mmCIF file of C-alpha atoms in Angstrom:
data_model
loop_
_atom_site.group_PDB
_atom_site.id
_atom_site.type_symbol
_atom_site.label_atom_id
_atom_site.label_comp_id
_atom_site.label_asym_id
_atom_site.label_seq_id
_atom_site.Cartn_x
_atom_site.Cartn_y
_atom_site.Cartn_z
ATOM 1 C CA MET M 1 95.783 187.467 63.202
ATOM 2 C CA LYS M 2 93.577 188.784 60.131
ATOM 3 C CA LYS M 3 89.574 188.016 60.578
ATOM 4 C CA GLU M 4 88.103 188.093 57.028
ATOM 5 C CA ILE M 5 84.733 187.284 55.301
ATOM 6 C CA LEU M 6 85.412 184.174 52.964
ATOM 7 C CA PHE M 7 82.102 184.366 51.462
ATOM 8 C CA SER M 8 78.904 186.388 51.482
ATOM 9 C CA MET M 9 75.539 185.627 50.300
ATOM 10 C CA LYS M 10 72.554 188.334 50.287
ATOM 11 C CA SER M 11 69.313 187.196 51.908
ATOM 12 C CA PRO M 12 65.883 188.657 51.537
ATOM 13 C CA TYR M 13 64.177 187.885 55.001
ATOM 14 C CA ARG M 14 67.365 187.561 57.096
ATOM 15 C CA ASP M 15 71.204 189.074 57.942
ATOM 16 C CA ASP M 16 73.890 188.224 55.129
ATOM 17 C CA PHE M 17 75.060 184.859 55.003
ATOM 18 C CA ASN M 18 78.654 185.251 55.808
ATOM 19 C CA ILE M 19 81.497 182.489 56.367
ATOM 20 C CA GLU M 20 84.173 183.932 58.380
ATOM 21 C CA GLY M 21 87.885 182.910 58.255
ATOM 22 C CA TYR M 22 90.502 183.668 60.697
ATOM 23 C CA ARG M 23 94.604 183.451 59.384
ATOM 24 C CA PHE M 24 97.313 183.327 61.696
ATOM 25 C CA GLY M 25 101.330 183.990 60.417
ATOM 26 C CA GLU M 26 102.534 184.442 57.108
ATOM 27 C CA GLY M 27 103.760 182.362 54.099
ATOM 28 C CA GLU M 28 102.844 179.234 52.329
ATOM 29 C CA LYS M 29 99.316 177.777 53.356
ATOM 30 C CA THR M 30 100.196 175.633 55.592
ATOM 31 C CA LEU M 31 96.670 174.196 57.546
ATOM 32 C CA ALA M 32 93.045 174.933 57.506
ATOM 33 C CA ILE M 33 90.601 173.743 59.769
ATOM 34 C CA VAL M 34 86.910 173.450 59.002
ATOM 35 C CA GLY M 35 84.415 173.620 61.452
ATOM 36 C CA ALA M 36 80.671 172.916 61.271
ATOM 37 C CA MET M 37 79.401 172.854 58.155
ATOM 38 C CA ARG M 38 76.051 171.502 59.721
ATOM 39 C CA GLY M 39 73.763 173.301 62.259
ATOM 40 C CA ASP M 40 74.101 170.817 65.282
ATOM 41 C CA GLU M 41 77.732 170.815 65.115
ATOM 42 C CA ILE M 42 78.071 173.081 68.333
ATOM 43 C CA GLN M 43 80.781 170.825 69.987
ATOM 44 C CA GLN M 44 83.072 171.311 66.412
ATOM 45 C CA GLN M 45 82.549 175.176 66.432
ATOM 46 C CA TYR M 46 83.544 175.562 69.713
ATOM 47 C CA ILE M 47 86.634 173.432 69.026
ATOM 48 C CA CYS M 48 87.142 176.148 66.541
ATOM 49 C CA ALA M 49 86.579 178.703 68.388
ATOM 50 C CA LYS M 50 89.121 177.256 71.389
ATOM 51 C CA MET M 51 91.804 176.791 68.600
ATOM 52 C CA VAL M 52 91.114 180.622 67.448
ATOM 53 C CA ALA M 53 91.832 182.029 71.033
ATOM 54 C CA VAL M 54 95.017 179.481 71.347
ATOM 55 C CA LEU M 55 96.553 180.236 67.767
ATOM 56 C CA LYS M 56 95.871 184.282 69.021
ATOM 57 C CA ASP M 57 98.106 183.880 71.655
ATOM 58 C CA LEU M 58 100.874 181.608 70.181
ATOM 59 C CA GLU M 59 101.053 184.414 67.370
ATOM 60 C CA ARG M 60 101.473 186.981 70.138
ATOM 61 C CA LYS M 61 104.088 184.977 71.721
ATOM 62 C CA GLY M 62 106.107 184.369 68.075
ATOM 63 C CA ARG M 63 105.141 180.609 68.165
ATOM 64 C CA ILE M 64 104.154 180.193 64.603
ATOM 65 C CA ALA M 65 106.525 179.086 62.514
ATOM 66 C CA ASP M 66 108.237 181.697 59.568
ATOM 67 C CA GLY M 67 106.573 181.010 56.500
ATOM 68 C CA LYS M 68 103.811 178.832 57.785
ATOM 69 C CA SER M 69 100.429 180.353 57.660
ATOM 70 C CA ILE M 70 97.072 178.827 59.176
ATOM 71 C CA LEU M 71 93.637 178.882 58.291
ATOM 72 C CA VAL M 72 90.568 178.670 60.926
ATOM 73 C CA ILE M 73 86.691 178.815 59.821
ATOM 74 C CA PRO M 74 84.590 178.366 62.894
ATOM 75 C CA SER M 75 81.447 177.855 61.009
ATOM 76 C CA CYS M 76 80.641 177.384 57.367
ATOM 77 C CA ASN M 77 76.682 177.187 58.064
ATOM 78 C CA PRO M 78 75.781 180.022 60.871
ATOM 79 C CA PHE M 79 72.002 180.023 59.179
ATOM 80 C CA SER M 80 71.141 176.285 59.973
ATOM 81 C CA MET M 81 72.723 176.669 63.422
ATOM 82 C CA ASN M 82 70.235 179.751 64.383
ATOM 83 C CA VAL M 83 67.401 178.314 63.180
ATOM 84 C CA SER M 84 68.510 174.827 64.817
ATOM 85 C CA LYS M 85 68.313 172.586 61.662
ATOM 86 C CA ARG M 86 71.144 169.924 60.691
ATOM 87 C CA PHE M 87 71.077 170.282 57.520
ATOM 88 C CA TRP M 88 70.193 173.623 55.065
ATOM 89 C CA ALA M 89 67.021 174.751 56.193
ATOM 90 C CA MET M 90 65.630 175.598 53.007
ATOM 91 C CA ASP M 91 65.842 172.472 51.206
ATOM 92 C CA GLY M 92 67.365 169.976 53.429
ATOM 93 C CA THR M 93 70.687 169.394 51.730
ATOM 94 C CA ASP M 94 74.068 168.986 53.249
ATOM 95 C CA ILE M 95 76.939 171.254 52.583
ATOM 96 C CA ASN M 96 79.587 168.303 53.288
ATOM 97 C CA ARG M 97 77.976 166.329 50.381
ATOM 98 C CA MET M 98 78.616 168.717 47.647
ATOM 99 C CA PHE M 99 82.137 169.096 47.454
ATOM 100 C CA PRO M 100 84.263 170.331 45.006
ATOM 101 C CA GLY M 101 81.213 172.400 44.532
ATOM 102 C CA TYR M 102 79.628 174.349 41.569
ATOM 103 C CA ASP M 103 79.351 177.946 41.767
ATOM 104 C CA LYS M 104 76.600 178.284 39.370
ATOM 105 C CA GLY M 105 74.409 175.132 41.344
ATOM 106 C CA GLU M 106 72.141 174.786 43.905
ATOM 107 C CA THR M 107 72.903 177.169 47.177
ATOM 108 C CA THR M 108 74.846 174.485 48.948
ATOM 109 C CA GLN M 109 76.827 173.714 45.586
ATOM 110 C CA ARG M 110 77.801 177.573 45.499
ATOM 111 C CA ILE M 111 78.626 177.787 49.322
ATOM 112 C CA ALA M 112 80.721 174.435 48.848
ATOM 113 C CA ALA M 113 82.563 175.795 45.872
ATOM 114 C CA ALA M 114 83.444 178.764 47.082
ATOM 115 C CA LEU M 115 84.349 177.164 50.579
ATOM 116 C CA PHE M 116 86.505 174.895 48.752
ATOM 117 C CA ALA M 117 88.224 177.610 46.743
ATOM 118 C CA GLN M 118 89.679 179.019 49.962
ATOM 119 C CA ILE M 119 90.927 175.883 51.220
ATOM 120 C CA LYS M 120 92.050 173.233 48.754
ATOM 121 C CA ASP M 121 95.634 174.256 48.194
ATOM 122 C CA TYR M 122 96.785 174.253 51.775
ATOM 123 C CA ARG M 123 99.283 171.289 52.662
ATOM 124 C CA TYR M 124 97.188 169.689 55.675
ATOM 125 C CA GLY M 125 93.111 170.101 56.028
ATOM 126 C CA ILE M 126 91.636 169.159 59.407
ATOM 127 C CA GLN M 127 87.664 169.059 59.534
ATOM 128 C CA MET M 128 85.825 168.947 62.578
ATOM 129 C CA ALA M 129 83.231 166.416 61.607
ATOM 130 C CA SER M 130 80.222 164.322 62.842
ATOM 131 C CA PHE M 131 78.646 160.993 61.869
ATOM 132 C CA TYR M 132 75.326 160.674 60.148
ATOM 133 C CA MET M 133 73.956 158.463 62.838
ATOM 134 C CA PRO M 134 73.034 160.317 66.211
ATOM 135 C CA GLY M 135 75.713 159.005 69.313
ATOM 136 C CA ASP M 136 78.922 159.456 70.856
ATOM 137 C CA PHE M 137 82.187 158.608 69.288
ATOM 138 C CA VAL M 138 85.496 157.950 71.241
ATOM 139 C CA PRO M 139 87.616 160.758 69.771
ATOM 140 C CA HIS M 140 89.194 159.600 66.332
ATOM 141 C CA VAL M 141 90.713 160.455 63.293
ATOM 142 C CA ARG M 142 88.837 159.468 60.589
ATOM 143 C CA MET M 143 90.352 158.901 57.165
ATOM 144 C CA LEU M 144 89.137 157.680 53.577
ATOM 145 C CA GLN M 145 90.936 155.151 51.535
ATOM 146 C CA THR M 146 91.947 157.016 48.423
ATOM 147 C CA GLY M 147 95.328 156.136 48.058
ATOM 148 C CA TYR M 148 96.549 159.591 48.958
ATOM 149 C CA GLU M 149 95.669 158.880 52.643
ATOM 150 C CA ASP M 150 98.529 159.454 55.189
ATOM 151 C CA VAL M 151 97.996 156.853 58.377
ATOM 152 C CA GLU M 152 101.172 157.250 59.666
ATOM 153 C CA THR M 153 100.800 161.767 59.868
ATOM 154 C CA ALA M 154 97.317 160.839 61.454
ATOM 155 C CA SER M 155 98.863 159.348 64.534
ATOM 156 C CA HIS M 156 100.632 162.088 65.210
ATOM 157 C CA PHE M 157 97.069 164.136 66.732
ATOM 158 C CA GLY M 158 97.828 161.133 69.431
ATOM 159 C CA LEU M 159 94.186 160.421 69.804
ATOM 160 C CA PRO M 160 93.341 156.751 70.610
ATOM 161 C CA PHE M 161 92.075 155.482 67.408
ATOM 162 C CA VAL M 162 93.018 156.283 63.559
ATOM 163 C CA THR M 163 89.957 154.600 61.413
ATOM 164 C CA ILE M 164 90.128 154.139 57.792
ATOM 165 C CA ARG M 165 87.255 152.543 55.354
ATOM 166 C CA LYS M 166 87.197 152.580 51.474
ATOM 167 C CA PRO M 167 84.959 155.132 50.255
ATOM 168 C CA LEU M 168 81.357 154.189 48.421
ATOM 169 C CA PRO M 169 80.422 156.122 45.488
ATOM 170 C CA TYR M 170 78.389 158.820 47.145
ATOM 171 C CA ASP M 171 81.683 159.574 49.464
ATOM 172 C CA THR M 172 83.041 161.195 46.310
ATOM 173 C CA THR M 173 81.530 164.634 46.991
ATOM 174 C CA LEU M 174 82.859 164.760 50.663
ATOM 175 C CA LEU M 175 85.225 167.468 51.737
ATOM 176 C CA ASN M 176 87.926 165.069 53.197
ATOM 177 C CA TYR M 177 87.455 162.740 49.943
ATOM 178 C CA ASN M 178 88.025 165.851 47.665
ATOM 179 C CA TRP M 179 90.893 167.571 49.793
ATOM 180 C CA GLN M 180 92.916 164.280 48.980
ATOM 181 C CA ILE M 181 92.111 164.388 45.451
ATOM 182 C CA TRP M 182 93.716 168.268 45.784
ATOM 183 C CA GLY M 183 96.925 166.752 47.070
ATOM 184 C CA CYS M 184 95.943 167.693 50.742
ATOM 185 C CA LYS M 185 96.531 165.821 53.405
ATOM 186 C CA ALA M 186 93.157 165.608 54.923
ATOM 187 C CA PHE M 187 92.017 164.592 58.180
ATOM 188 C CA SER M 188 88.493 164.340 59.905
ATOM 189 C CA LEU M 189 88.524 164.566 63.892
ATOM 190 C CA TYR M 190 85.455 163.120 65.298
ATOM 191 C CA ALA M 191 84.871 165.129 69.008
ATOM 192 C CA GLY M 192 82.721 162.968 70.594
ATOM 193 C CA GLN M 193 79.144 164.177 69.657
ATOM 194 C CA THR M 194 77.270 167.479 68.542
ATOM 195 C CA ASN M 195 74.360 169.683 69.727
ATOM 196 C CA TYR M 196 76.108 170.573 73.204
ATOM 197 C CA VAL M 197 79.548 171.100 74.382
ATOM 198 C CA GLU M 198 81.494 168.144 76.428
ATOM 199 C CA ASP M 199 84.499 170.063 78.128
ATOM 200 C CA SER M 200 86.848 166.905 78.252
ATOM 201 C CA THR M 201 86.381 165.786 74.501
ATOM 202 C CA SER M 202 86.183 169.138 73.101
ATOM 203 C CA MET M 203 89.720 170.067 75.213
ATOM 204 C CA GLN M 204 91.304 166.505 74.393
ATOM 205 C CA SER M 205 90.918 167.555 70.509
ATOM 206 C CA VAL M 206 92.339 171.133 71.279
ATOM 207 C CA GLU M 207 95.140 169.526 72.570
ATOM 208 C CA ALA M 208 95.359 166.771 69.799
ATOM 209 C CA ILE M 209 95.169 169.605 66.851
ATOM 210 C CA LEU M 210 98.156 171.258 69.087
ATOM 211 C CA ARG M 211 100.356 168.145 69.337
ATOM 212 C CA PHE M 212 99.667 167.817 65.342
ATOM 213 C CA LEU M 213 100.980 171.258 64.588
ATOM 214 C CA ASN M 214 103.824 171.118 66.923
ATOM 215 C CA LYS M 215 105.080 167.383 65.542
ATOM 216 C CA GLU M 216 104.923 169.164 62.005
ATOM 217 C CA GLY M 217 106.909 172.180 62.813
ATOM 218 C CA ILE M 218 104.068 174.562 62.812
ATOM 219 C CA VAL M 219 103.984 176.165 65.774
ATOM 220 C CA ALA M 220 105.772 175.731 69.092
ATOM 221 C CA TYR M 221 103.852 174.303 71.926
ATOM 222 C CA ARG M 222 104.078 172.131 75.261
ATOM 223 C CA ASN M 223 101.374 169.885 75.116
ATOM 224 C CA LYS M 224 100.302 168.981 78.692
ATOM 225 C CA ASN M 225 100.836 165.082 77.956
ATOM 226 C CA ALA M 226 102.137 163.329 74.872
ATOM 227 C CA GLY M 227 98.585 161.442 73.524
ATOM 228 C CA TYR M 228 98.268 157.824 72.970
ATOM 229 C CA GLU M 229 100.165 155.697 70.715
ATOM 230 C CA SER M 230 97.146 155.659 68.129
ATOM 231 C CA VAL M 231 95.479 152.157 67.127
ATOM 232 C CA VAL M 232 94.759 151.837 63.360
ATOM 233 C CA LEU M 233 91.344 150.564 62.701
ATOM 234 C CA ASP M 234 89.286 149.885 59.375
ATOM 235 C CA GLU M 235 85.921 150.295 59.794
ATOM 236 C CA LYS M 236 84.365 146.898 58.415
ATOM 237 C CA ASP M 237 86.226 145.054 61.367
ATOM 238 C CA LEU M 238 83.857 147.047 63.730
ATOM 239 C CA CYS M 239 81.049 145.094 65.334
ATOM 240 C CA ASN M 240 77.679 146.768 65.112
ATOM 241 C CA VAL M 241 75.192 145.938 67.623
ATOM 242 C CA ILE M 242 71.625 146.198 66.241
ATOM 243 C CA ALA M 243 68.175 146.972 68.054
ATOM 244 C CA ARG M 244 65.804 143.993 68.014
ATOM 245 C CA ARG M 245 62.929 145.996 69.279
ATOM 246 C CA ALA M 246 61.908 150.058 69.040
ATOM 247 C CA GLY M 247 61.206 151.862 72.188
ATOM 248 C CA ILE M 248 62.998 153.978 75.046
ATOM 249 C CA PHE M 249 66.852 153.502 74.933
ATOM 250 C CA TYR M 250 68.304 153.062 78.414
ATOM 251 C CA ARG M 251 71.785 153.209 78.212
ATOM 252 C CA LEU M 252 74.123 151.515 80.830
ATOM 253 C CA LYS M 253 77.560 151.290 79.020
ATOM 254 C CA ASN M 254 79.656 154.232 77.676
ATOM 255 C CA THR M 255 81.874 155.103 75.115
ATOM 256 C CA GLY M 256 85.466 153.715 76.025
ATOM 257 C CA MET M 257 84.280 151.228 78.253
ATOM 258 C CA ALA M 258 85.667 147.736 78.334
ATOM 259 C CA VAL M 259 83.202 145.141 77.612
ATOM 260 C CA LYS M 260 82.795 141.237 77.809
ATOM 261 C CA GLU M 261 81.027 138.831 75.582
ATOM 262 C CA GLY M 262 77.100 138.856 77.245
ATOM 263 C CA ASP M 263 77.246 141.868 78.761
ATOM 264 C CA VAL M 264 74.048 144.121 79.030
ATOM 265 C CA LEU M 265 75.055 147.672 77.118
ATOM 266 C CA ALA M 266 71.619 149.126 77.419
ATOM 267 C CA GLN M 267 67.558 148.069 77.848
ATOM 268 C CA ILE M 268 65.032 148.895 75.448
ATOM 269 C CA LEU M 269 62.025 149.808 77.352
ATOM 270 C CA ASP M 270 58.158 150.066 76.663
ATOM 271 C CA PRO M 271 57.019 153.565 76.383
ATOM 272 C CA TYR M 272 53.783 152.933 78.021
ATOM 273 C CA ASP M 273 54.807 150.550 81.020
ATOM 274 C CA SER M 274 58.552 150.701 81.161
ATOM 275 C CA CYS M 275 58.987 147.052 81.014
ATOM 276 C CA VAL M 276 62.080 145.435 79.333
ATOM 277 C CA LEU M 277 61.652 144.783 75.881
ATOM 278 C CA GLU M 278 64.982 143.348 75.104
ATOM 279 C CA GLU M 279 68.479 143.444 76.898
ATOM 280 C CA VAL M 280 71.255 144.871 74.391
ATOM 281 C CA LYS M 281 73.950 142.577 74.927
ATOM 282 C CA ALA M 282 77.443 142.438 73.742
ATOM 283 C CA PRO M 283 78.422 140.011 70.780
ATOM 284 C CA VAL M 284 82.306 140.102 71.451
ATOM 285 C CA ASP M 285 85.002 140.983 73.986
ATOM 286 C CA GLY M 286 86.379 144.572 73.173
ATOM 287 C CA VAL M 287 86.165 148.485 73.946
ATOM 288 C CA VAL M 288 82.734 150.532 73.276
ATOM 289 C CA PHE M 289 83.599 152.955 70.445
ATOM 290 C CA PHE M 290 80.446 154.335 69.466
ATOM 291 C CA ALA M 291 77.158 154.605 71.568
ATOM 292 C CA HIS M 292 73.339 155.736 70.950
ATOM 293 C CA ASN M 293 72.764 159.133 72.677
ATOM 294 C CA LYS M 294 68.871 159.489 71.655
ATOM 295 C CA PRO M 295 65.908 158.556 73.878
ATOM 296 C CA LEU M 296 64.462 156.874 71.491
ATOM 297 C CA ALA M 297 65.693 153.657 69.314
ATOM 298 C CA LEU M 298 64.621 152.583 66.388
ATOM 299 C CA GLU M 299 64.411 148.714 65.267
ATOM 300 C CA HIS M 300 67.141 147.833 63.434
ATOM 301 C CA ALA M 301 69.214 150.989 64.178
ATOM 302 C CA ILE M 302 72.774 150.486 65.301
ATOM 303 C CA LEU M 303 73.094 151.037 68.938
ATOM 304 C CA TYR M 304 76.508 150.405 69.601
ATOM 305 C CA ARG M 305 79.938 149.799 67.721
ATOM 306 C CA ILE M 306 82.759 147.499 69.197
ATOM 307 C CA ILE M 307 86.213 147.285 68.655
ATOM 308 C CA LYS M 308 86.837 143.586 69.033
ATOM 309 C CA GLU M 309 89.554 142.747 71.442
ATOM 310 C CA GLU M 310 92.152 141.154 68.746
ATOM 311 C CA GLU M 311 92.193 144.651 66.776
ATOM 312 C CA ILE M 312 93.333 146.725 69.897
#
């Protein structure tokens, strides 16, 4: 294992801003794993940290294939995590919306440019990502339909679902999109949630990455289980459940649960007398794919996303 500073930036008030990378094996640029790009992606950074420990042990045992190299970057934004801000603390910009970057631009553009220069030439790219809405997900692989996506290879992670969607104009600045345009097979892994470490979903993600590495012939590793036969979903086919009232969100159904049409998923309570303002009900039969996880719900916010039974 080789630890190195991939990018450094001076700060007048704090320690230098450093992005650190861990390299394993030698040879072609085979796989890059990118962790937290936002300050609340704690679980995403934890998964990468666990991968560093596992790969260090596999390298010591000689189980990384000859001529293959792996780069793990646990955090691309330690500054925002240190001050408990999701986005760049100075101006609220998002590093993951700045690719491929510009080395003479704003701070987050320069960070994105330096990071992309390090990772753009790898054959495979894995980003530990988070969603723009607060909530919990069933662990899954997500891909943008650029024309270069490889859905079959995405199933090698053995996670329950692989989701695809057509990119919108503003998605062209995402890491996943630009990785694909530069010829990398890019996958975004959604590991349940952010803000805190959940052991079951984080270890499921670690096992999924190792399963992928083994199937692609990058490492020799015996997984604890064979994983799932992934179901491929188009995100436009997911059923969104919208809040009709605002108030305290009392969740009754969690991700991965099977629900029937009419089942009560949650209640929205009056914050002053706790009376039920709305019973949030399932509009279709299916499985809960996403569930809001904040204590307050805003009117018209997406509270649940359900995989329709006919899609499974």
